[in-house]
PDB file of C-alpha atoms and ligand atoms in Angstrom:
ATOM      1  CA  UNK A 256     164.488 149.820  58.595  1.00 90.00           C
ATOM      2  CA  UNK A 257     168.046 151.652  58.331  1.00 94.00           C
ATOM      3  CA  UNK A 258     168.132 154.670  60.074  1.00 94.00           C
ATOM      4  CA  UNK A 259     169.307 156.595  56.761  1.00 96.00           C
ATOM      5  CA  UNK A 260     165.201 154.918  55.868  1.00 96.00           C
ATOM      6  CA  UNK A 261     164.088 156.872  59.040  1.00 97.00           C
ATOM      7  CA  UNK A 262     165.477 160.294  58.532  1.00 96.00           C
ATOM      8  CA  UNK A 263     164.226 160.279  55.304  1.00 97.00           C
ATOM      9  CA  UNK A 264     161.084 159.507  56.620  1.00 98.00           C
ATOM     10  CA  UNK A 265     161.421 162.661  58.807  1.00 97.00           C
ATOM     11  CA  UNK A 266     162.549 165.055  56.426  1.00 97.00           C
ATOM     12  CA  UNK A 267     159.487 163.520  54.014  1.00 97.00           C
ATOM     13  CA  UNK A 268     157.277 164.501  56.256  1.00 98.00           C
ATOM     14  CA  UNK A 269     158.488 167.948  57.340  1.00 97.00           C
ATOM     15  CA  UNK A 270     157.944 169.074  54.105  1.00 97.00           C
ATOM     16  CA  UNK A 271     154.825 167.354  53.815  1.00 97.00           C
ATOM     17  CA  UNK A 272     153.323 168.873  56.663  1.00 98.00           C
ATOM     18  CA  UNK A 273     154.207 172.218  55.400  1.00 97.00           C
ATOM     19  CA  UNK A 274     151.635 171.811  52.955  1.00 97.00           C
ATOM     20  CA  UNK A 275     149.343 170.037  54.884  1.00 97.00           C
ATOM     21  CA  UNK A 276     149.648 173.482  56.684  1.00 98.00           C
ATOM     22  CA  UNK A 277     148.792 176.202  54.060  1.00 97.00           C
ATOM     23  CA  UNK A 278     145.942 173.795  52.731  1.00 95.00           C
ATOM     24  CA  UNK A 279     144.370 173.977  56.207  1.00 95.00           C
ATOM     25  CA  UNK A 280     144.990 177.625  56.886  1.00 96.00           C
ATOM     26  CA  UNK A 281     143.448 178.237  53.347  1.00 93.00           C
ATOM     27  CA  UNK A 282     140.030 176.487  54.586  1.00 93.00           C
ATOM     28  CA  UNK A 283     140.040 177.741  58.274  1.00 94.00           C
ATOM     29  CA  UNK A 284     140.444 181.465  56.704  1.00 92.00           C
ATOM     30  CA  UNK A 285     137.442 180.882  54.646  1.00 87.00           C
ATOM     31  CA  UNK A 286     135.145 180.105  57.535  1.00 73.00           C
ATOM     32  CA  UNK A 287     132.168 180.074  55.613  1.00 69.00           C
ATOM     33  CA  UNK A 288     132.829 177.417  53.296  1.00 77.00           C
ATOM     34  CA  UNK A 289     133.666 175.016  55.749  1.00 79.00           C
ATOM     35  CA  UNK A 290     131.048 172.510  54.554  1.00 81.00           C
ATOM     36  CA  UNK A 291     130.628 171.541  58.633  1.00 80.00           C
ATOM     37  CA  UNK A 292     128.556 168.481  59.839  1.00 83.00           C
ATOM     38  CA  UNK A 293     128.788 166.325  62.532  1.00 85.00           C
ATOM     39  CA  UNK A 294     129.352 162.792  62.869  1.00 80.00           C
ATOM     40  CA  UNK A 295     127.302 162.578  66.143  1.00 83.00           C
ATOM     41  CA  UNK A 296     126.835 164.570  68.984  1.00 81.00           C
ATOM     42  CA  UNK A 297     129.628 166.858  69.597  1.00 80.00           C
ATOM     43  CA  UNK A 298     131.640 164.707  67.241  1.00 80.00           C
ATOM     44  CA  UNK A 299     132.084 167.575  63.924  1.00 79.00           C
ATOM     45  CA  UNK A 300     133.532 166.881  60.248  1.00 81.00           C
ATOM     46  CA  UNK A 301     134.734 169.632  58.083  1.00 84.00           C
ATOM     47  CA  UNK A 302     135.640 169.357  54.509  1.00 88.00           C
ATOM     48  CA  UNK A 303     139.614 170.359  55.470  1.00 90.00           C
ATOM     49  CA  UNK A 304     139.371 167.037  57.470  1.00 90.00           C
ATOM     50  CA  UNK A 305     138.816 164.672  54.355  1.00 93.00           C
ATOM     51  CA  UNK A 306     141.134 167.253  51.953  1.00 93.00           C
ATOM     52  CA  UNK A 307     144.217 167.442  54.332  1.00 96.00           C
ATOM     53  CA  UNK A 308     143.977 163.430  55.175  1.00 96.00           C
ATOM     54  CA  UNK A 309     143.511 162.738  51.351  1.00 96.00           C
ATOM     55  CA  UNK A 310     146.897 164.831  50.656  1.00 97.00           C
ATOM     56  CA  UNK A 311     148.489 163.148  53.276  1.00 97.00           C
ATOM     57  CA  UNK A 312     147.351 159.529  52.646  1.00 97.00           C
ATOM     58  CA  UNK A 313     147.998 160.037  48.635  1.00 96.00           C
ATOM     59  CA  UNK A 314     151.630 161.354  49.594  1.00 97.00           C
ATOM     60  CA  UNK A 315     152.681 159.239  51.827  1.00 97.00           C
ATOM     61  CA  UNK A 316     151.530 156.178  50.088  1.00 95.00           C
ATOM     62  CA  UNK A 317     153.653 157.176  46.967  1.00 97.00           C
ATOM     63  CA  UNK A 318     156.669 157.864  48.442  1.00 97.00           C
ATOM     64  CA  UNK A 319     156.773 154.936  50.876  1.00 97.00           C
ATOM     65  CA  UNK A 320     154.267 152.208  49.358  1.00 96.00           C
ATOM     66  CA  UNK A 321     155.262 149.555  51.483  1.00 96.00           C
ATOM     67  CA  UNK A 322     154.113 151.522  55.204  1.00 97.00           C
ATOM     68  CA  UNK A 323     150.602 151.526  56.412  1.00 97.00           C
ATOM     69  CA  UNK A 324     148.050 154.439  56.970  1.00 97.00           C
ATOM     70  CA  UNK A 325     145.824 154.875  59.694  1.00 96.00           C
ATOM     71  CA  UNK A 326     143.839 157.934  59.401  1.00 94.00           C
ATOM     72  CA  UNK A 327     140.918 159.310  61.808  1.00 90.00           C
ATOM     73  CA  UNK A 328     139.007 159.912  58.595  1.00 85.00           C
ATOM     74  CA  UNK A 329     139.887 156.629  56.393  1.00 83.00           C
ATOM     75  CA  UNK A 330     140.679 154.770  58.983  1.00 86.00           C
ATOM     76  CA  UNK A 331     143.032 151.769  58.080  1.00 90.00           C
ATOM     77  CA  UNK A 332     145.118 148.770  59.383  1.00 89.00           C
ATOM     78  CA  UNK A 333     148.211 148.739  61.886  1.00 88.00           C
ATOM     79  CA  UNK A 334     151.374 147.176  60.424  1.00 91.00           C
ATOM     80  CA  UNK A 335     155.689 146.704  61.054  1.00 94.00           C
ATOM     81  CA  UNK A 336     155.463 150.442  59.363  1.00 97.00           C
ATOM     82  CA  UNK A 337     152.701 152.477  60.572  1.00 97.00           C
ATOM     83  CA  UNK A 338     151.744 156.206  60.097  1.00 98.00           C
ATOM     84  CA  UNK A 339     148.702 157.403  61.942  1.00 98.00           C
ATOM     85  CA  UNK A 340     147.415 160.956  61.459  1.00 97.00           C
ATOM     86  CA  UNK A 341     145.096 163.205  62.705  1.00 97.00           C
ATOM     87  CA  UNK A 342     144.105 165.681  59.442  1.00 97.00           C
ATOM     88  CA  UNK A 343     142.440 168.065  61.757  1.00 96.00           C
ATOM     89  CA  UNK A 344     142.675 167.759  66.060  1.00 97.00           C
ATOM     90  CA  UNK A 345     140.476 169.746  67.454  1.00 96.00           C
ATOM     91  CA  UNK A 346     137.992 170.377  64.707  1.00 94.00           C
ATOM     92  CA  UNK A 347     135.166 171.698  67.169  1.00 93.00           C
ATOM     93  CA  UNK A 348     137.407 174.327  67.720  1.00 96.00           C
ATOM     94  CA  UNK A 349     138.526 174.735  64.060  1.00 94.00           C
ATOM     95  CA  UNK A 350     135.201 174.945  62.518  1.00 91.00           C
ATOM     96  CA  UNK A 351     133.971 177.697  65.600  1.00 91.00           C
ATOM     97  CA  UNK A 352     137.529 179.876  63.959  1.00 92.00           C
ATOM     98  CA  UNK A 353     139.419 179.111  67.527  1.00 96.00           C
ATOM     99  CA  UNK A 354     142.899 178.761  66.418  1.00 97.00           C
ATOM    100  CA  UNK A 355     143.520 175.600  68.961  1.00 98.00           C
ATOM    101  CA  UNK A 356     143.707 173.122  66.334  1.00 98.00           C
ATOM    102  CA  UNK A 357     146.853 171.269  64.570  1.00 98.00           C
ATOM    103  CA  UNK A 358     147.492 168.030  62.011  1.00 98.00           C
ATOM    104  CA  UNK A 359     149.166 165.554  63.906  1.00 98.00           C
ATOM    105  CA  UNK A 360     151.322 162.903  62.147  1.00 98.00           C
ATOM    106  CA  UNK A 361     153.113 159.791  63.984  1.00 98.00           C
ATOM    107  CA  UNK A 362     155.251 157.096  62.569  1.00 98.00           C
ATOM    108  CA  UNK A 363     155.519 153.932  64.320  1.00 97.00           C
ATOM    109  CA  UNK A 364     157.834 151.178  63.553  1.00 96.00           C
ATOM    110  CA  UNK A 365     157.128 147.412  65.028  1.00 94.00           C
ATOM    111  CA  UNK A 366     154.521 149.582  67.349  1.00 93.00           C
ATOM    112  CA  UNK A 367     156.846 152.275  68.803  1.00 94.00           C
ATOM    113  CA  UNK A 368     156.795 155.530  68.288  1.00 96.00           C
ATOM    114  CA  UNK A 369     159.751 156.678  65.751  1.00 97.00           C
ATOM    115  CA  UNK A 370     158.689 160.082  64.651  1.00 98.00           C
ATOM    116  CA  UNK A 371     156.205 163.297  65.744  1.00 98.00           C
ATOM    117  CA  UNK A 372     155.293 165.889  63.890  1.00 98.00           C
ATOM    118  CA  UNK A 373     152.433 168.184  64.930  1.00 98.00           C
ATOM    119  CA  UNK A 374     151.854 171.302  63.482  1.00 98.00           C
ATOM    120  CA  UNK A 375     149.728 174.207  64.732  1.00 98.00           C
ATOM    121  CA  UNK A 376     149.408 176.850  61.558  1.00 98.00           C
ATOM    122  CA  UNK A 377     146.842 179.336  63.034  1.00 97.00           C
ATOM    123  CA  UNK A 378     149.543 179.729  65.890  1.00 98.00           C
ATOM    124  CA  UNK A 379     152.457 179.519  63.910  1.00 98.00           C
ATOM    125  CA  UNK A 380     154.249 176.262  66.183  1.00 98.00           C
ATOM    126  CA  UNK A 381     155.515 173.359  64.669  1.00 98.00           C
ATOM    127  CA  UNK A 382     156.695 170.614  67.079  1.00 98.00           C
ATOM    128  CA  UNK A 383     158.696 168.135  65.912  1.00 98.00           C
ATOM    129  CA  UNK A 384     160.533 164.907  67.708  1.00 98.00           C
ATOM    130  CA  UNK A 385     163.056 161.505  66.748  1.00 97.00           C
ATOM    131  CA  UNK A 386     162.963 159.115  69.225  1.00 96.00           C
ATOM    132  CA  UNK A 387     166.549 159.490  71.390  1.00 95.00           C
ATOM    133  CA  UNK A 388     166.550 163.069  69.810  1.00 96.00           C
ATOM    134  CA  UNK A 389     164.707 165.471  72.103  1.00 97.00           C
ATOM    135  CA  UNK A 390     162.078 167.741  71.168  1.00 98.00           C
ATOM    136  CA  UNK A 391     161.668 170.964  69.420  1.00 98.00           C
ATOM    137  CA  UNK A 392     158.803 174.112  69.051  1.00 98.00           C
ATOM    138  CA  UNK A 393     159.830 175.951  65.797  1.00 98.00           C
ATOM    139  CA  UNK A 394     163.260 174.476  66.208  1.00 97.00           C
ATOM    140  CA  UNK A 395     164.201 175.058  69.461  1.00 98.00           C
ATOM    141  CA  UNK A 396     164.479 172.338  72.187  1.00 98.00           C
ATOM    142  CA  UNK A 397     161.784 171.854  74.661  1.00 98.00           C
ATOM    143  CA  UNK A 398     161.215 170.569  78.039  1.00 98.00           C
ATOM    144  CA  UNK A 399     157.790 169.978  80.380  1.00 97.00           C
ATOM    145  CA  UNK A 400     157.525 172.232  83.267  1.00 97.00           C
ATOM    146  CA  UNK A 401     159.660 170.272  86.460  1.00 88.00           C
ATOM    147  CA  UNK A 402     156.734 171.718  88.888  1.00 85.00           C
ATOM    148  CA  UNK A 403     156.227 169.069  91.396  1.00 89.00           C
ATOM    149  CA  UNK A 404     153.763 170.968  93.343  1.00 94.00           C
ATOM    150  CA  UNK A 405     150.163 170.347  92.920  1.00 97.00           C
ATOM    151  CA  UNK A 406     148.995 172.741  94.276  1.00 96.00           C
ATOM    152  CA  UNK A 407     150.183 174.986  91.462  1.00 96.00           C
ATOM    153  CA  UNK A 408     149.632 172.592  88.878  1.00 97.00           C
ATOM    154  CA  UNK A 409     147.512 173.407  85.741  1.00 98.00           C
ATOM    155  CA  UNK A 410     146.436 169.536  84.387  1.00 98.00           C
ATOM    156  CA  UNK A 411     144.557 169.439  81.121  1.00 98.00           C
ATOM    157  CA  UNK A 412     141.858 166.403  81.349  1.00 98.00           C
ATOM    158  CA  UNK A 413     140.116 165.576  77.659  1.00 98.00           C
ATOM    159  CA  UNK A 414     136.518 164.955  77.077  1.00 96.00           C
ATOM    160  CA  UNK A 415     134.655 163.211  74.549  1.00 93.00           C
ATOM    161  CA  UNK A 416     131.444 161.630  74.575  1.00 91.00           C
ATOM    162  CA  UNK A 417     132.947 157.867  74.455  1.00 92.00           C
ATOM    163  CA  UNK A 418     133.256 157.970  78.029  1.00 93.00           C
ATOM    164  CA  UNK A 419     130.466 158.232  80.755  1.00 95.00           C
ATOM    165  CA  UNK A 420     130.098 161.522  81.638  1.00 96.00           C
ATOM    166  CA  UNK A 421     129.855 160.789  85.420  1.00 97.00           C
ATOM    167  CA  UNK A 422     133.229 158.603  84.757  1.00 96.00           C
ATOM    168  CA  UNK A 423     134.865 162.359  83.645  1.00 97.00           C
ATOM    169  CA  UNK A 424     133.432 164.440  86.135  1.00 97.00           C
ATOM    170  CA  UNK A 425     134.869 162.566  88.942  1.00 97.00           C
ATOM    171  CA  UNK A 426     138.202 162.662  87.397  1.00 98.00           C
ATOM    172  CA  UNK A 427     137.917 165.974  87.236  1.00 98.00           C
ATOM    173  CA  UNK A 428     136.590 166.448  90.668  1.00 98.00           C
ATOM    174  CA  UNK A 429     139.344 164.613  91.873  1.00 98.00           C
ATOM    175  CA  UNK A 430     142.004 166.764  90.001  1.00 98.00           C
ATOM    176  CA  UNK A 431     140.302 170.154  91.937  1.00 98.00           C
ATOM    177  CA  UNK A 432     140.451 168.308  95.237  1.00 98.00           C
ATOM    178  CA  UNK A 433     143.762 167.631  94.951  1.00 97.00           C
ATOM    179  CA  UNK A 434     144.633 171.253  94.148  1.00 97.00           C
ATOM    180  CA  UNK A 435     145.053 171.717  90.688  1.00 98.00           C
ATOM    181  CA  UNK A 436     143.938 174.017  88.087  1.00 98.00           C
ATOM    182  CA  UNK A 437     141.591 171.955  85.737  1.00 98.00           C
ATOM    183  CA  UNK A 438     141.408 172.494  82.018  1.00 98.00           C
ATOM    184  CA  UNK A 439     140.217 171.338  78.737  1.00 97.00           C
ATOM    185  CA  UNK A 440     141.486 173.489  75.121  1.00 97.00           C
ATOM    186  CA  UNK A 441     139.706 170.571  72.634  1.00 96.00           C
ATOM    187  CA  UNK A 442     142.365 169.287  71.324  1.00 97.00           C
ATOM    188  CA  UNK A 443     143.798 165.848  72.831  1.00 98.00           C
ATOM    189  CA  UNK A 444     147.307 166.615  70.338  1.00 98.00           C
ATOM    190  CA  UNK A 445     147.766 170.073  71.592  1.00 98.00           C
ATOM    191  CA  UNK A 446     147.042 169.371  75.056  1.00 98.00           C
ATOM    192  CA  UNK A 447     150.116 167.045  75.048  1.00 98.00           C
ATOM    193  CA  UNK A 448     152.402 169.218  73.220  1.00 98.00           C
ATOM    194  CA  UNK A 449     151.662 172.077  75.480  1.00 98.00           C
ATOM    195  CA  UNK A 450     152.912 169.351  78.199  1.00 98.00           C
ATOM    196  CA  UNK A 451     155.666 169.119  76.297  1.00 98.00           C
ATOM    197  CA  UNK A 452     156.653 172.418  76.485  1.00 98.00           C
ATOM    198  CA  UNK A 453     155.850 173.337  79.894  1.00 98.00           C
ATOM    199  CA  UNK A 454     152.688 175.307  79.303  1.00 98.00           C
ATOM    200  CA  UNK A 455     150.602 172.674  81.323  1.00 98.00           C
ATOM    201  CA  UNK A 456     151.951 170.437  83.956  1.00 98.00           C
ATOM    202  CA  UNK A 457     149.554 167.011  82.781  1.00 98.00           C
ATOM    203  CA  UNK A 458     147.224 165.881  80.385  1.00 98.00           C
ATOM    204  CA  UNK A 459     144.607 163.066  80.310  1.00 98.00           C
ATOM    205  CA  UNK A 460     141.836 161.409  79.020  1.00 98.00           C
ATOM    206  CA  UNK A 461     140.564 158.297  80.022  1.00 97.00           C
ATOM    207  CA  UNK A 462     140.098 157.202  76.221  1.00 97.00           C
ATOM    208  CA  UNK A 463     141.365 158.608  73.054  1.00 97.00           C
ATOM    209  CA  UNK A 464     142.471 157.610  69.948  1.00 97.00           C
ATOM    210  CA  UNK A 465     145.711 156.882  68.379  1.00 97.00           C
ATOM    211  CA  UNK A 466     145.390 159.652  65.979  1.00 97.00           C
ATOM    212  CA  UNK A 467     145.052 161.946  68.600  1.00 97.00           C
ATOM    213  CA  UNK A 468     148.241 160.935  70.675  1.00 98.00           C
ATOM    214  CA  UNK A 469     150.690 158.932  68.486  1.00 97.00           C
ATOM    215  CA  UNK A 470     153.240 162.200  67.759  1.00 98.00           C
ATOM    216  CA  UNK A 471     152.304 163.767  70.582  1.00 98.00           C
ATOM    217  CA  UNK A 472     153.663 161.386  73.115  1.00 98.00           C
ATOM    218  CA  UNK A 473     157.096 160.648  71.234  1.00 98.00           C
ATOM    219  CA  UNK A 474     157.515 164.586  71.447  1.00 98.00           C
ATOM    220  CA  UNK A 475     156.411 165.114  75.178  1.00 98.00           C
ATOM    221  CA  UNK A 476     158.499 162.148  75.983  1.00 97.00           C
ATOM    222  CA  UNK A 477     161.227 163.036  74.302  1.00 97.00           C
ATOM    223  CA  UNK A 478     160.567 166.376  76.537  1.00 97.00           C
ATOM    224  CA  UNK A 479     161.038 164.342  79.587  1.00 96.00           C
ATOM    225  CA  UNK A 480     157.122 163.469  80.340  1.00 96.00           C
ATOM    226  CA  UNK A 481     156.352 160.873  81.933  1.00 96.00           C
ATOM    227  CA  UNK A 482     153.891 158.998  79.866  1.00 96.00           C
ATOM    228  CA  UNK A 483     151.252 155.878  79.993  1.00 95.00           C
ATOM    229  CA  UNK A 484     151.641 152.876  77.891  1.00 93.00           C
ATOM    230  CA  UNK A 485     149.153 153.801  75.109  1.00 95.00           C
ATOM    231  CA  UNK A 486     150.030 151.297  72.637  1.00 92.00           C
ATOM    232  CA  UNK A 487     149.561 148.536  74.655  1.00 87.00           C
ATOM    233  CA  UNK A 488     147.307 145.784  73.645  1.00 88.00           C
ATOM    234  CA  UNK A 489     144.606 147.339  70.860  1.00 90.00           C
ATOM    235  CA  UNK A 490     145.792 150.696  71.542  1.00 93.00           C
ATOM    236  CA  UNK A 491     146.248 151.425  67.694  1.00 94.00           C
ATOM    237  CA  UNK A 492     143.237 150.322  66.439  1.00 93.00           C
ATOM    238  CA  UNK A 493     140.333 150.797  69.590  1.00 94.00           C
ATOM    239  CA  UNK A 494     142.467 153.791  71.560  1.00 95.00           C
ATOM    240  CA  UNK A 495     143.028 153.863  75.592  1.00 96.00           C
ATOM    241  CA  UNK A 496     143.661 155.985  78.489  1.00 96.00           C
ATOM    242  CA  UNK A 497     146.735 158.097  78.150  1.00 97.00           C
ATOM    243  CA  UNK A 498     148.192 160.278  80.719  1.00 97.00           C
ATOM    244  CA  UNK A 499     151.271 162.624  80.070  1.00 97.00           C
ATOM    245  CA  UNK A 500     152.958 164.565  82.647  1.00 97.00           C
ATOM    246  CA  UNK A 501     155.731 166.548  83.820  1.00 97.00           C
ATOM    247  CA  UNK A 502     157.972 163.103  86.247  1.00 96.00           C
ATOM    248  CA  UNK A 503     157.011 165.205  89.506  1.00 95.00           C
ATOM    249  CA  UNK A 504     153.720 164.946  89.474  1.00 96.00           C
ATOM    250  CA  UNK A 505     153.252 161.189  87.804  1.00 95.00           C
ATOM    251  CA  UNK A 506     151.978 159.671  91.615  1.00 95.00           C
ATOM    252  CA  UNK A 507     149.638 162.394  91.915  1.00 96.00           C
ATOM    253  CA  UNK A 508     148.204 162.507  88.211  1.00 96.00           C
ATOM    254  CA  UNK A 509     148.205 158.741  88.511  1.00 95.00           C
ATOM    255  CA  UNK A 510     145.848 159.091  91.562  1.00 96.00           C
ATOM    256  CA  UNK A 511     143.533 161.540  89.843  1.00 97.00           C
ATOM    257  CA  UNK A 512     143.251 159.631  86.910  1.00 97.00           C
ATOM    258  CA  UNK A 513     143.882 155.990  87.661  1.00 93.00           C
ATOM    259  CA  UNK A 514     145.959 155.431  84.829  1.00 93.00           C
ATOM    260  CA  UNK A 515     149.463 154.157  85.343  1.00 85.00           C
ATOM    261  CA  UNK A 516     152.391 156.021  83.746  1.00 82.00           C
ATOM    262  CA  UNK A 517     156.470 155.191  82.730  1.00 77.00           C
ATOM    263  CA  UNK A 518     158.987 157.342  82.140  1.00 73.00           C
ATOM    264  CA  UNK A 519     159.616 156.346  78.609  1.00 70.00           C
ATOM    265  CA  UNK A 520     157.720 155.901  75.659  1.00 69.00           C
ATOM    266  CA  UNK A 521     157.860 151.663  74.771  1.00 57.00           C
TER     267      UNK A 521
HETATM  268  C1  LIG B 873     139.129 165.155  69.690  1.00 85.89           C
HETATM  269  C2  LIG B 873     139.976 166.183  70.387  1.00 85.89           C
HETATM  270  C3  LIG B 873     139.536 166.333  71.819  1.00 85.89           C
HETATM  271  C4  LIG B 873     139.695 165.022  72.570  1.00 85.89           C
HETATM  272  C5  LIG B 873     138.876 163.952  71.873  1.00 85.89           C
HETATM  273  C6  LIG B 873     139.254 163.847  70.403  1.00 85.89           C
HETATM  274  P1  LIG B 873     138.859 165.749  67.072  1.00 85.89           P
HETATM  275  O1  LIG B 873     139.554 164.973  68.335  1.00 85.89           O
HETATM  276  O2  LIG B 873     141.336 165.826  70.390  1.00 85.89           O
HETATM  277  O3  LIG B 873     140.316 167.297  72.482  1.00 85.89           O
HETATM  278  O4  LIG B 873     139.267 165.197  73.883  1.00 85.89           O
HETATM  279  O5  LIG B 873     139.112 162.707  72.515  1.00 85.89           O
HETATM  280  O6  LIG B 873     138.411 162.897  69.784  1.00 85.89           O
HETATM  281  O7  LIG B 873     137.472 165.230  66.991  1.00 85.89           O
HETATM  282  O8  LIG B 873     138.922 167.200  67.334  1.00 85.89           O
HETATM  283  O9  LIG B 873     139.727 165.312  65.908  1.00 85.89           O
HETATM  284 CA1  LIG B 874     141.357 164.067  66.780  1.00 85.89          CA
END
């Protein structure tokens, strides 16, 4: 792919996730006609899940019919060309009217990350990154925190119910002991893009999808995270860990979490 192929990619999907946005915002304001159910325990579906990833998939499809779609939703196959999105992160919160949701979209070319866009409408931030290019919150460059000191560390570790729940609260036991703050917003995108911007110090999860993490780790490590090899091996199509942190603290949050961590994004 040229590059000229790339940025229009990125500019395709800027304005794609602009209305993405408003179509969201229109169902979260309606609250009652959410249409909620859940697709197991603690696992909940919303109707703006299936619209926003229908708009997306139908979009994208037409203007670039020869890259792949994974969607959390439709699911789909990896390929060379790859976009994976998340129509709604955080839909626990979203249907419950917390405002800690987003729509995450990554594009991956021959499995590395290439572009991340996540978008946040009920809080007004859009954060966008290029691999090489840095990283941006409503157009202005961002960078994780620099804090190297646990002990006034606020780390972010994810919970779902794909993961034994003693396996979690040990992690998390360990992340107290060691003297951090420990805390968990419900949404796996968010929590890295807050990395990304300095608002947390780490996050983790010892498995999530790669809806949940594949724009969200080009933009914290284009922030200058430190960040686990997530696409390793099945990591598309069955998830893994992922850990994302501010350099300082990578031995420490590797301790905590036992998941190993890079400085760059493969
Ligand atoms: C979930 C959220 C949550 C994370 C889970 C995800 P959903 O996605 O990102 O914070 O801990 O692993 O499954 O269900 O809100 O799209
Ligand atoms: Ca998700």
């Amino acid at each position: 792919m040229t590059p000229a192929e790339l940025e229009l990619r990125y500019y395709a999907v800027l304005g794609l996730v602009g209305e993405a946005s408003r179509m969201a915002l229109d169902y979260f304001n309606r609250n009652d006609s959410l249409g909620v159910t859940m697709k197991g325990a603690q696992d909940w579906l919303t109707i703006a899940d299936g619209a926003v990833e229908s708009f997306l998939r139908e979009r994208l499809s037409t203007l670039f019919p020869t890259d792949a779609v994974i969607g959390e939703e439709g699911g789909g196959e990896a390929s060379d060309a790859v976009w994976i999105i998340d129509p709604i992160d955080g839909t626990a919160n979203f249907a419950r009217n917390d405002r800690n949701w987003c729509i995450s979209i990554g594009f991956l070319l021959n499995g590395r990350p290439e572009i991340g866009v996540i978008a946040a409408p009920a809080l007004e931030e859009l954060y966008c990154a290029r691999r090489g290019q840095g990283a941006t919150m409503n157009g202005q460059t961002i960078a994780v925190s620099g804090g190297g000191e646990i002990g006034r560390a606020c780390i972010e570790l994810g919970w779902s119910t794909r993961i034994p729940v003693q396996n979690y609260l040990a992690m998390v036991e360990r992340g107290y002991t060691a003297g951090a703050a420990v805390r968990r917003a419900g949404s796996g995108a968010l929590g890295i893009c807050h990395v990304a911007n300095g608002r947390t110090d780490a996050y983790a999860e010892l498995h999530i999808n790669a809806w949940d993490v594949a724009a969200g780790l080009l933009i914290a490590s284009e922030a200058g995270a430190a960040v686990n090899d997530f696409f390793a091996g099945d990591g598309i199509s069955t998830g893994n860990p992922v850990l994302c942190c501010t350099p300082a603290l990578a031995a420490e949050l590797e301790a905590i979490t036992g998941i190993v961590s890079q400085r760059d994004i493969r």
